[in-house]
């Protein structure tokens, strides 16, 4: 079975972008190429129109895979230079599992269902894919846009390579050993994070940010999970309406009594409301759930930043202590002084940029929420009005009939 | 007096013809005759009718012309006794009117001897005379109270007795097949049983008369055709007046409780007639005696029972078969509001049950008061259904099925946690019971059932038994159902009627689709509930997020969003219950109803099977007779012949029954279809309106939210 999905048709403009227009130094377009049969690999073609001076050309395009995005992200995280910045969160790996399962079912059931049912299911599946694609595109786009908008990160060499090098970056996924290491690193880091978090900050701003981010992160995590569930049940409801519509249709086609005509009309109405309901769910997903999810990751990144700063602070304090000890013992004083100075510098640098970053984060967050909530409300209104009109006209017809 | 002597033979001949014709005429005739409360409107027609009859038969039309006058003077009380009379055609009524006149004349000098002479004479004659009871019958009917005394004398006279006895010998038919007229008599004097049989015979004859030998005498044939053609024209003309009657009868406070019902029956009868026209005459003639007989049976209690409403309604119930096509009209005049409220738990523990308040509001005169309230428990409802289906289902009536027993749901209620699911269960059941009762009373014949009225009116009902799902009786029922199912499978009915064939298919398909639809709507309900729950959780979560947000404007917007989501949750909740109560329950009801429709088809099939069995039996008996004939065993031959006659009668009877049930089922199904269309229309529109309302609310909420979102700085 081949599904044909063309994101271009739908237009990508309604994807989530959490950046205001002026932030963009670079525009991206992501026409997709996906081998649907395997679903295991997919490529992202990114097309880049740049107004930035450092690029060799103004317009260029490359094909990138999800792994390459991860690589870019990791290269930022690992770079000590960027310790003072909120590293834009990596785009999430698209989840095709549910769709793959459905596709399999569709393949198995091909013989057993009627042609209409099959076409209908196929269309449903295609729509679902399309939604996931759009989401994926949007997420990846947001990542690149964030990087491109960042005053420091956009000058990163890896980023330029990522955008310009028009051959395969031959990034491989992490192997098991590396993954294990990552895992341990994470465990250590989170244990450390608890320790570090326990340290009272001297700076009120950071102290406040720390408590805020901790709470915020948890809340946003909760909200995002709940919104997902809400949207999922909304989608199931829309699916039910769809099935009701098709059953009503079969009921209506039985013969040609008045009641059957009535059924047909109601079926038609349900078919339309179904579409609207599905759109409502999809828009909620796009505007609300994705926003929350993005800020879940962004707040995680901000937390990471705070952790790095806290770590630097602890290191600095330790260096101070070590220096005091060294002075008392009059041993290795010079070395301790250097360490202390390095730590101090590092801490101050992180603090300085982090303060700006966190303020930026807040501004960005407020702007993004505003934009999305306004859009969400507008879309909800649009759909509800469309639905209302449908119901009105249908009721008019039905009542006129009787 | 001399008229009476003069007529018997004529009467007989005429009567035969009549019986055939009257099947068609019957309705029209009765519609004219029955509404004594409104003599003005009917009198002209009556006159016309008597004209026809008189012209056809004799030149005595002038004397007959007078006859209507006693009619109009008849007191309303007679209406009760009339139903039987109605069944007979107009021509008969002419005949009836003659003796009546005679009786009138007699009244001044009530010498009972005279009367006895009059009647005994013809009775002493042979079989021909059998019709004479017919002539007699009208008398009791038509006579006022003052005349009753002489009448009873007449009936009680020995000659009559003898006659009855003799006839009983000749005809072995059981008394139950008595003619309606005789049944009236019977009420007055029970000795007259024997007479009934003749009528039965007469009734059986008509088919032959119609099909084979229209020759008995020249004039009657003419009459027959004439009358028939006349009849054909009439329905249209009569249409309006009858309807008017029906309406008037029900709305106007009739002097007697039965007035409404009797006139409405007229209505039904009338419709039947029209319907019958479209079918073969033979079928009609087969059909009608049956109805007649039924009416007769029904009339018996009406005379004897002091409670007028009960009697009238019971007499009405069978004749209602004919009524279905009038549904449209009856809709307008239907005035019976039933509501079930206040579900209340009675008792404790596992013996607890829910009692529901059944309130009825009506202007129907058959009820004692305009509003009344009773308390009923669920098993009472089931008991009502059992009673109704016992009585009516074999006639092919569509008995609305009650909601299913739910052990799980009820147990929850019994355990008594005030959780929302048990409250919902009770509400669901309450609504289902309400719809069930409304369906029952909107069925014209079931409304007339004494049990229904008792259910609505009577303070205390005997505890319904055998409704327990797991009791022994329930087990027996299950067993019965199983055997039914098996026999259903074994019966291979070769369907001759295309209409039924298609309808059965349709119903099965429809049921299947509705089931599917129902499952989906249920799942929609569940998903909607889930959505509502998730929205509530999300709203809380957003509120928390808002409280931890340090940008004040954004924080406010988020808590606004939480509020909006909270309201949307309410909306989803409401919509879910709308989904459930207006849409899902509608489907569930109709799945059950379609099951009942199939039950009707099964009843019809059973009737067919009985008929076929009897046919086979008859075939066997005939073969046996042939064998005996061949073997030359005259001693057993007589017995074999008797058996053949017996089985022939049975075959005819079963065939009639089958025809009747077919007609009933067809009407029931047509009625059901109409009701279904109406119900679906109403409910779905209601449902869509609820959706509309939801969307309107949604727009309101988001509209209010939009400026908040825009206010984020």
XYZ file of N, CA and C in Angstrom, chain B residues 142-330:
567
model
N -82.450 -2.951 20.298
C -83.049 -1.668 19.982
C -84.036 -1.205 21.025
N -84.487 -2.161 21.739
C -85.534 -1.792 22.682
C -84.989 -0.993 23.838
N -85.830 -0.147 24.298
C -85.446 0.620 25.479
C -85.715 -0.215 26.722
N -85.374 0.369 27.826
C -85.579 -0.368 29.069
C -87.016 -0.832 29.245
N -87.938 0.053 28.993
C -89.325 -0.380 29.197
C -89.643 -1.681 28.484
N -89.048 -1.884 27.360
C -89.404 -3.044 26.563
C -88.742 -4.290 27.087
N -87.820 -4.094 27.909
C -87.025 -5.242 28.326
C -87.859 -6.371 28.909
N -88.796 -6.008 29.634
C -89.594 -7.053 30.275
C -90.201 -8.010 29.266
N -90.905 -7.494 28.317
C -91.486 -8.395 27.323
C -90.409 -9.185 26.603
N -89.372 -8.526 26.346
C -88.313 -9.200 25.591
C -87.842 -10.430 26.338
N -87.576 -10.242 27.560
C -87.046 -11.378 28.315
C -88.080 -12.495 28.354
N -89.299 -12.102 28.375
C -90.339 -13.122 28.294
C -90.190 -13.919 27.032
N -90.058 -13.175 25.999
C -89.977 -13.822 24.701
C -88.839 -14.807 24.675
N -87.771 -14.342 25.164
C -86.588 -15.184 25.079
C -86.722 -16.392 25.976
N -87.321 -16.160 27.046
C -87.409 -17.247 28.016
C -88.436 -18.300 27.645
N -89.215 -18.075 26.655
C -90.266 -19.023 26.275
C -89.716 -20.384 25.924
N -90.455 -21.364 26.309
C -90.039 -22.744 26.011
C -89.708 -22.997 24.553
N -90.520 -22.536 23.634
C -90.214 -22.859 22.218
C -88.782 -22.518 21.883
N -88.420 -21.414 22.356
C -87.064 -20.992 22.058
C -86.095 -22.001 22.630
N -86.375 -22.407 23.784
C -85.520 -23.399 24.430
C -85.369 -24.620 23.579
N -86.479 -25.104 23.209
C -86.467 -26.331 22.423
C -85.612 -26.132 21.181
N -85.946 -25.054 20.609
C -85.240 -24.741 19.378
C -83.733 -24.755 19.607
N -83.373 -24.095 20.646
C -81.947 -24.009 20.933
C -81.359 -25.390 21.096
N -82.033 -26.203 21.836
C -81.524 -27.545 22.101
C -81.362 -28.300 20.800
N -82.384 -28.231 20.004
C -82.342 -28.973 18.762
C -81.165 -28.522 17.905
N -81.063 -27.266 17.862
C -79.983 -26.743 17.030
C -78.634 -27.182 17.551
N -78.552 -27.228 18.794
C -77.285 -27.636 19.362
C -76.955 -29.037 18.905
N -77.977 -29.852 18.845
C -77.740 -31.207 18.364
C -77.213 -31.187 16.945
N -77.894 -30.470 16.175
C -77.543 -30.479 14.762
C -76.132 -29.946 14.543
N -75.881 -28.886 15.196
C -74.560 -28.284 15.010
C -73.702 -28.546 16.232
N -72.601 -29.079 15.957
C -71.758 -29.422 17.096
C -70.771 -28.322 17.462
N -70.896 -27.312 16.746
C -69.954 -26.222 17.028
C -70.082 -25.767 18.475
N -68.997 -25.358 19.014
C -69.022 -24.866 20.397
C -69.745 -23.532 20.463
N -70.278 -23.243 21.582
C -71.060 -22.022 21.742
C -70.218 -20.756 21.580
N -68.990 -20.907 21.736
C -68.166 -19.687 21.686
C -68.264 -19.010 20.331
N -68.610 -19.827 19.330
C -68.689 -19.234 18.006
C -70.008 -18.526 17.782
N -70.638 -18.200 18.829
C -71.951 -17.587 18.711
C -71.887 -16.276 17.942
N -72.990 -16.005 17.312
C -73.025 -14.733 16.600
C -73.120 -13.621 17.611
N -72.779 -12.499 17.191
C -72.806 -11.390 18.130
C -74.208 -11.135 18.617
N -75.093 -11.249 17.713
C -76.457 -10.951 18.113
C -76.892 -11.931 19.187
N -76.570 -13.146 18.967
C -76.970 -14.137 19.938
C -76.273 -13.889 21.254
N -75.108 -13.395 21.139
C -74.381 -13.150 22.372
C -75.072 -12.083 23.196
N -75.624 -11.150 22.503
C -76.375 -10.142 23.221
C -77.528 -10.805 23.934
N -78.136 -11.638 23.187
C -79.257 -12.373 23.740
C -78.804 -13.170 24.943
N -77.706 -13.780 24.748
C -77.195 -14.647 25.777
C -77.053 -13.879 27.084
N -76.590 -12.680 26.905
C -76.435 -11.879 28.098
C -77.779 -11.726 28.795
N -78.773 -11.523 27.981
C -80.091 -11.339 28.555
C -80.614 -12.659 29.125
N -80.529 -13.696 28.346
C -80.967 -15.014 28.816
C -79.984 -16.050 28.325
N -79.358 -16.669 29.237
C -78.236 -17.520 28.878
C -78.666 -18.786 28.165
N -79.933 -19.050 28.125
C -80.374 -20.322 27.532
C -80.184 -20.363 26.032
N -79.962 -19.261 25.459
C -80.020 -19.186 24.004
C -78.776 -19.688 23.295
N -77.901 -20.249 24.004
C -76.612 -20.632 23.420
C -76.710 -21.304 22.077
N -77.606 -22.232 21.998
C -77.664 -23.055 20.796
C -77.807 -22.255 19.533
N -78.466 -21.203 19.628
C -78.751 -20.427 18.430
C -77.499 -19.944 17.725
N -76.542 -19.762 18.504
C -75.350 -19.131 17.961
C -74.796 -19.871 16.759
N -74.958 -21.127 16.794
C -74.277 -21.933 15.789
C -74.707 -21.601 14.375
N -75.945 -21.362 14.235
C -76.421 -21.112 12.869
C -75.620 -19.984 12.261
N -75.459 -19.029 13.072
C -74.775 -17.860 12.543
C -73.391 -18.244 12.072
N -72.813 -19.019 12.854
C -71.469 -19.460 12.488
C -71.512 -20.094 11.113
N -72.458 -20.955 10.938
C -72.574 -21.608 9.642
C -72.794 -20.585 8.546
N -73.674 -19.762 8.839
C -73.970 -18.739 7.846
C -72.709 -18.005 7.469
N -71.953 -17.818 8.449
C -70.737 -17.054 8.189
C -69.769 -17.821 7.321
N -69.755 -19.074 7.554
C -68.812 -19.856 6.762
C -69.218 -19.922 5.313
N -70.447 -19.850 5.115
C -70.919 -19.995 3.758
C -70.484 -18.872 2.834
N -70.519 -17.705 3.287
C -70.339 -16.556 2.396
C -69.306 -16.738 1.303
N -68.143 -17.238 1.612
C -67.160 -17.337 0.529
C -67.727 -18.046 -0.677
N -68.382 -19.120 -0.390
C -68.951 -19.874 -1.517
C -69.972 -19.022 -2.250
N -70.730 -18.403 -1.466
C -71.770 -17.579 -2.072
C -71.140 -16.578 -3.016
N -70.128 -16.010 -2.546
C -69.528 -14.964 -3.352
C -68.867 -15.542 -4.589
N -68.148 -16.584 -4.379
C -67.337 -17.064 -5.488
C -68.112 -17.935 -6.454
N -68.883 -18.849 -5.913
C -69.458 -19.852 -6.813
C -70.892 -19.574 -7.220
N -71.691 -19.333 -6.228
C -73.113 -19.325 -6.580
C -73.799 -18.017 -6.205
N -73.704 -17.140 -7.075
C -74.465 -15.912 -6.865
C -75.892 -16.078 -7.355
N -76.324 -17.324 -7.466
C -77.607 -17.559 -8.118
C -78.775 -17.829 -7.187
N -78.615 -17.876 -5.892
C -79.711 -18.370 -5.058
C -81.051 -17.808 -5.459
N -81.063 -16.596 -5.755
C -82.298 -16.018 -6.281
C -81.938 -14.779 -7.072
N -82.704 -14.572 -8.025
C -82.370 -13.466 -8.907
C -82.115 -12.144 -8.203
N -83.083 -11.649 -7.547
C -82.949 -10.308 -6.955
C -81.735 -10.173 -6.034
N -81.517 -11.115 -5.180
C -80.394 -10.935 -4.260
C -79.091 -10.665 -4.989
N -78.914 -11.382 -6.083
C -77.664 -11.170 -6.809
C -77.556 -9.724 -7.225
N -78.638 -9.299 -7.723
C -78.637 -7.902 -8.136
C -78.283 -7.010 -6.957
N -78.934 -7.336 -5.924
C -78.693 -6.548 -4.740
C -77.212 -6.552 -4.412
N -76.725 -7.734 -4.524
C -75.328 -7.876 -4.139
C -74.437 -6.937 -4.936
N -74.604 -7.077 -6.222
C -73.737 -6.259 -7.053
C -74.037 -4.782 -6.834
N -75.285 -4.548 -6.767
C -75.679 -3.164 -6.610
C -75.082 -2.576 -5.343
N -75.326 -3.294 -4.310
C -74.872 -2.805 -3.024
C -73.370 -2.632 -3.044
N -72.771 -3.590 -3.676
C -71.324 -3.559 -3.665
C -70.806 -2.299 -4.354
N -71.336 -2.124 -5.506
C -70.857 -0.945 -6.224
C -71.148 0.309 -5.413
N -72.267 0.242 -4.811
C -72.650 1.357 -3.976
C -71.598 1.584 -2.887
N -71.271 0.509 -2.323
C -70.324 0.569 -1.220
C -69.012 1.177 -1.669
N -68.650 0.775 -2.821
C -67.350 1.254 -3.284
C -67.320 2.769 -3.377
N -68.401 3.261 -3.751
C -68.433 4.712 -3.871
C -68.439 5.359 -2.501
N -69.111 4.718 -1.641
C -69.382 5.326 -0.348
C -68.156 5.732 0.462
N -67.231 4.883 0.569
C -66.166 5.214 1.519
C -65.688 6.643 1.402
N -65.497 7.048 0.190
C -64.974 8.388 0.021
C -65.935 9.413 0.601
N -67.146 9.173 0.306
C -68.134 10.132 0.766
C -68.166 10.156 2.276
N -68.014 8.976 2.800
C -68.190 8.863 4.245
C -66.984 9.327 5.019
N -65.941 9.321 4.323
C -64.668 9.544 5.002
C -64.754 10.670 6.022
N -65.128 11.794 5.536
C -65.087 12.961 6.402
C -65.997 12.835 7.616
N -67.230 12.506 7.361
C -68.124 12.433 8.513
C -67.568 11.534 9.611
N -67.039 10.405 9.211
C -66.565 9.497 10.251
C -65.452 10.120 11.044
N -64.566 10.711 10.330
C -63.442 11.317 11.039
C -63.946 12.355 12.023
N -64.874 13.088 11.526
C -65.433 14.118 12.372
C -65.971 13.495 13.637
N -66.629 12.411 13.396
C -67.204 11.731 14.539
C -66.147 11.399 15.544
N -65.160 10.785 15.009
C -64.133 10.290 15.909
C -63.574 11.429 16.721
N -63.288 12.492 16.035
C -62.688 13.599 16.750
C -63.637 14.156 17.797
N -64.795 14.398 17.327
C -65.784 14.965 18.214
C -65.966 14.081 19.424
N -66.068 12.833 19.111
C -66.385 11.900 20.170
C -65.355 11.969 21.269
N -64.114 12.108 20.857
C -63.078 12.053 21.873
C -62.929 13.360 22.609
N -63.195 14.419 21.920
C -62.981 15.693 22.587
C -64.189 16.103 23.410
N -65.341 15.925 22.819
C -66.539 16.314 23.538
C -66.782 15.337 24.672
N -67.183 15.843 25.785
C -67.505 14.950 26.892
C -68.758 14.150 26.552
N -68.554 12.963 26.144
C -69.676 12.136 25.727
C -70.509 11.765 26.933
N -71.789 11.627 26.699
C -72.678 11.322 27.820
C -72.286 10.023 28.499
N -71.885 9.081 27.722
C -71.498 7.796 28.310
C -70.009 7.582 28.061
N -69.392 6.946 28.967
C -67.953 6.728 28.813
C -67.616 6.015 27.520
N -68.493 5.223 27.060
C -68.164 4.405 25.907
C -68.319 5.159 24.600
N -68.929 6.291 24.685
C -69.224 6.988 23.441
C -67.966 7.192 22.622
N -66.958 7.644 23.297
C -65.707 7.900 22.599
C -65.181 6.645 21.962
N -65.171 5.636 22.716
C -64.554 4.421 22.194
C -65.388 3.831 21.080
N -66.683 3.888 21.259
C -67.491 3.254 20.223
C -67.357 4.012 18.914
N -67.297 5.287 19.025
C -67.197 6.036 17.778
C -65.832 5.848 17.155
N -64.863 5.747 18.002
C -63.536 5.545 17.431
C -63.443 4.176 16.795
N -64.157 3.269 17.357
C -64.151 1.981 16.718
C -64.767 2.102 15.345
N -65.818 2.832 15.332
C -66.453 3.052 14.058
C -65.423 3.499 13.055
N -64.677 4.381 13.521
C -63.626 4.924 12.695
C -62.734 3.826 12.159
N -62.296 3.032 13.080
C -61.395 1.954 12.696
C -62.075 1.023 11.723
N -63.284 0.700 12.040
C -64.022 -0.207 11.186
C -64.068 0.344 9.780
N -64.315 1.552 9.745
C -64.418 2.220 8.470
C -63.125 2.070 7.684
N -62.074 2.275 8.349
C -60.790 2.214 7.657
C -60.532 0.810 7.134
N -60.891 -0.111 7.941
C -60.716 -1.504 7.562
C -61.386 -1.732 6.224
N -62.563 -1.227 6.176
C -63.348 -1.436 4.970
C -62.572 -0.948 3.759
N -62.052 0.199 3.881
C -61.316 0.750 2.752
C -60.154 -0.137 2.382
N -59.523 -0.555 3.392
C -58.356 -1.396 3.166
C -58.755 -2.675 2.465
N -59.813 -3.226 2.958
C -60.237 -4.505 2.420
C -60.563 -4.406 0.946
N -60.995 -3.287 0.573
C -61.358 -3.124 -0.824
C -60.224 -3.467 -1.742
N -59.089 -3.113 -1.302
C -57.941 -3.345 -2.164
C -57.634 -4.822 -2.278
N -58.152 -5.611 -1.392
C -57.837 -7.028 -1.449
C -58.979 -7.793 -2.114
N -58.735 -9.064 -2.232
C -59.732 -9.872 -2.925
C -60.996 -9.997 -2.090
N -62.073 -10.093 -2.775
C -63.337 -10.197 -2.078
C -63.383 -11.458 -1.247
N -62.843 -12.490 -1.805
C -62.893 -13.761 -1.103
C -62.211 -13.620 0.242
N -61.098 -12.998 0.157
C -60.336 -12.833 1.396
C -61.149 -12.061 2.416
N -61.832 -11.106 1.888
C -62.610 -10.275 2.774
C -63.652 -11.105 3.465
N -64.314 -11.874 2.692
C -65.402 -12.611 3.278
C -64.864 -13.624 4.272
N -63.687 -14.071 4.020
C -63.075 -14.972 4.971
C -62.749 -14.231 6.252
N -62.305 -13.114 6.015
C -61.782 -12.325 7.109
C -62.881 -11.879 8.063
N -63.903 -11.441 7.464
C -64.885 -10.736 8.262
C -65.560 -11.593 9.330
N -65.951 -12.781 8.995
C -66.658 -13.540 10.015
C -65.824 -13.611 11.287
N -64.589 -13.721 11.060
C -63.668 -13.815 12.176
C -63.799 -12.591 13.058
N -63.737 -11.494 12.394
C -63.838 -10.259 13.158
C -65.167 -10.199 13.857
N -66.154 -10.599 13.120
C -67.482 -10.570 13.700
C -67.499 -11.382 14.969
N -66.943 -12.521 14.823
C -67.009 -13.407 15.950
C -66.280 -12.815 17.134
N -65.193 -12.261 16.805
C -64.397 -11.662 17.876
C -65.209 -10.590 18.581
N -65.825 -9.819 17.768
C -66.622 -8.767 18.359
C -67.704 -9.348 19.234
N -68.263 -10.387 18.719
C -69.331 -11.023 19.476
C -68.809 -11.440 20.831
N -67.712 -12.102 20.757
C -67.133 -12.570 22.010
C -66.949 -11.407 22.959
N -66.465 -10.395 22.360
C -66.121 -9.258 23.199
C -67.359 -8.601 23.779
N -68.406 -8.683 23.044
C -69.588 -7.967 23.486
C -70.185 -8.582 24.728
N -70.052 -9.849 24.842
C -70.673 -10.530 25.982
C -70.422 -9.812 27.294
N -69.189 -9.597 27.608
C -68.962 -8.931 28.892
C -69.599 -7.560 28.959
N -69.676 -6.936 27.830
C -70.137 -5.553 27.865
C -71.565 -5.478 28.359
N -72.329 -6.465 28.014
C -73.712 -6.430 28.460
C -73.790 -6.791 29.928
N -73.025 -7.758 30.293
C -73.140 -8.267 31.644
C -72.411 -7.390 32.651
N -71.275 -6.898 32.227
C -70.474 -6.150 33.194
C -71.110 -4.820 33.510
N -71.171 -4.484 34.750
C -71.756 -3.196 35.127
C -70.819 -2.034 34.806
N -69.535 -2.302 34.872
C -68.593 -1.222 34.595
C -68.532 -0.952 33.109
N -69.173 0.094 32.737
C -69.310 0.379 31.320
C -67.976 0.550 30.604
N -67.069 1.342 31.133
C -65.825 1.596 30.398
C -65.054 0.315 30.109
N -64.989 -0.531 31.078
C -64.246 -1.763 30.891
C -64.815 -2.537 29.737
N -66.126 -2.663 29.771
C -66.760 -3.467 28.750
C -66.511 -2.878 27.378
N -66.724 -1.619 27.285
C -66.607 -1.015 25.965
C -65.191 -1.162 25.445
N -64.270 -1.024 26.323
C -62.898 -1.088 25.855
C -62.545 -2.501 25.438
N -63.036 -3.447 26.194
C -62.674 -4.808 25.839
C -63.335 -5.200 24.537
N -64.515 -4.680 24.345
C -65.168 -5.016 23.097
C -64.433 -4.349 21.950
N -63.778 -3.325 22.301
C -63.106 -2.556 21.265
C -61.798 -3.174 20.848
N -61.137 -3.727 21.825
C -59.791 -4.215 21.587
C -59.652 -5.052 20.321
N -60.489 -6.048 20.160
C -60.299 -6.860 18.965
C -60.613 -6.101 17.702
N -61.630 -5.300 17.772
C -62.036 -4.643 16.529
C -61.010 -3.618 16.109
N -60.120 -3.334 16.978
C -59.122 -2.325 16.690
C -58.164 -2.732 15.586
N -58.061 -4.025 15.428
C -57.246 -4.509 14.332
C -57.373 -3.635 13.117
N -58.548 -3.197 12.976
C -58.916 -2.576 11.711
C -58.470 -1.147 11.660
N -57.908 -0.710 12.679
C -57.878 0.710 12.917
C -56.604 1.390 12.467
N -55.626 0.583 12.247
C -54.288 1.151 12.158
C -54.161 2.271 11.147
N -54.838 2.110 10.061
C -54.631 3.111 9.028
C -55.121 4.485 9.446
N -55.906 4.478 10.448
C -56.438 5.761 10.900
C -55.462 6.480 11.812
N -54.320 5.925 11.925
C -53.362 6.463 12.882
C -53.181 7.967 12.725
N -53.066 8.364 11.518
C -52.815 9.780 11.260
C -53.835 10.643 11.984
N -55.077 10.272 11.843
C -56.126 11.062 12.454
C -56.046 10.958 13.952
N -55.851 9.763 14.393
C -55.903 9.559 15.834
C -54.781 10.312 16.516
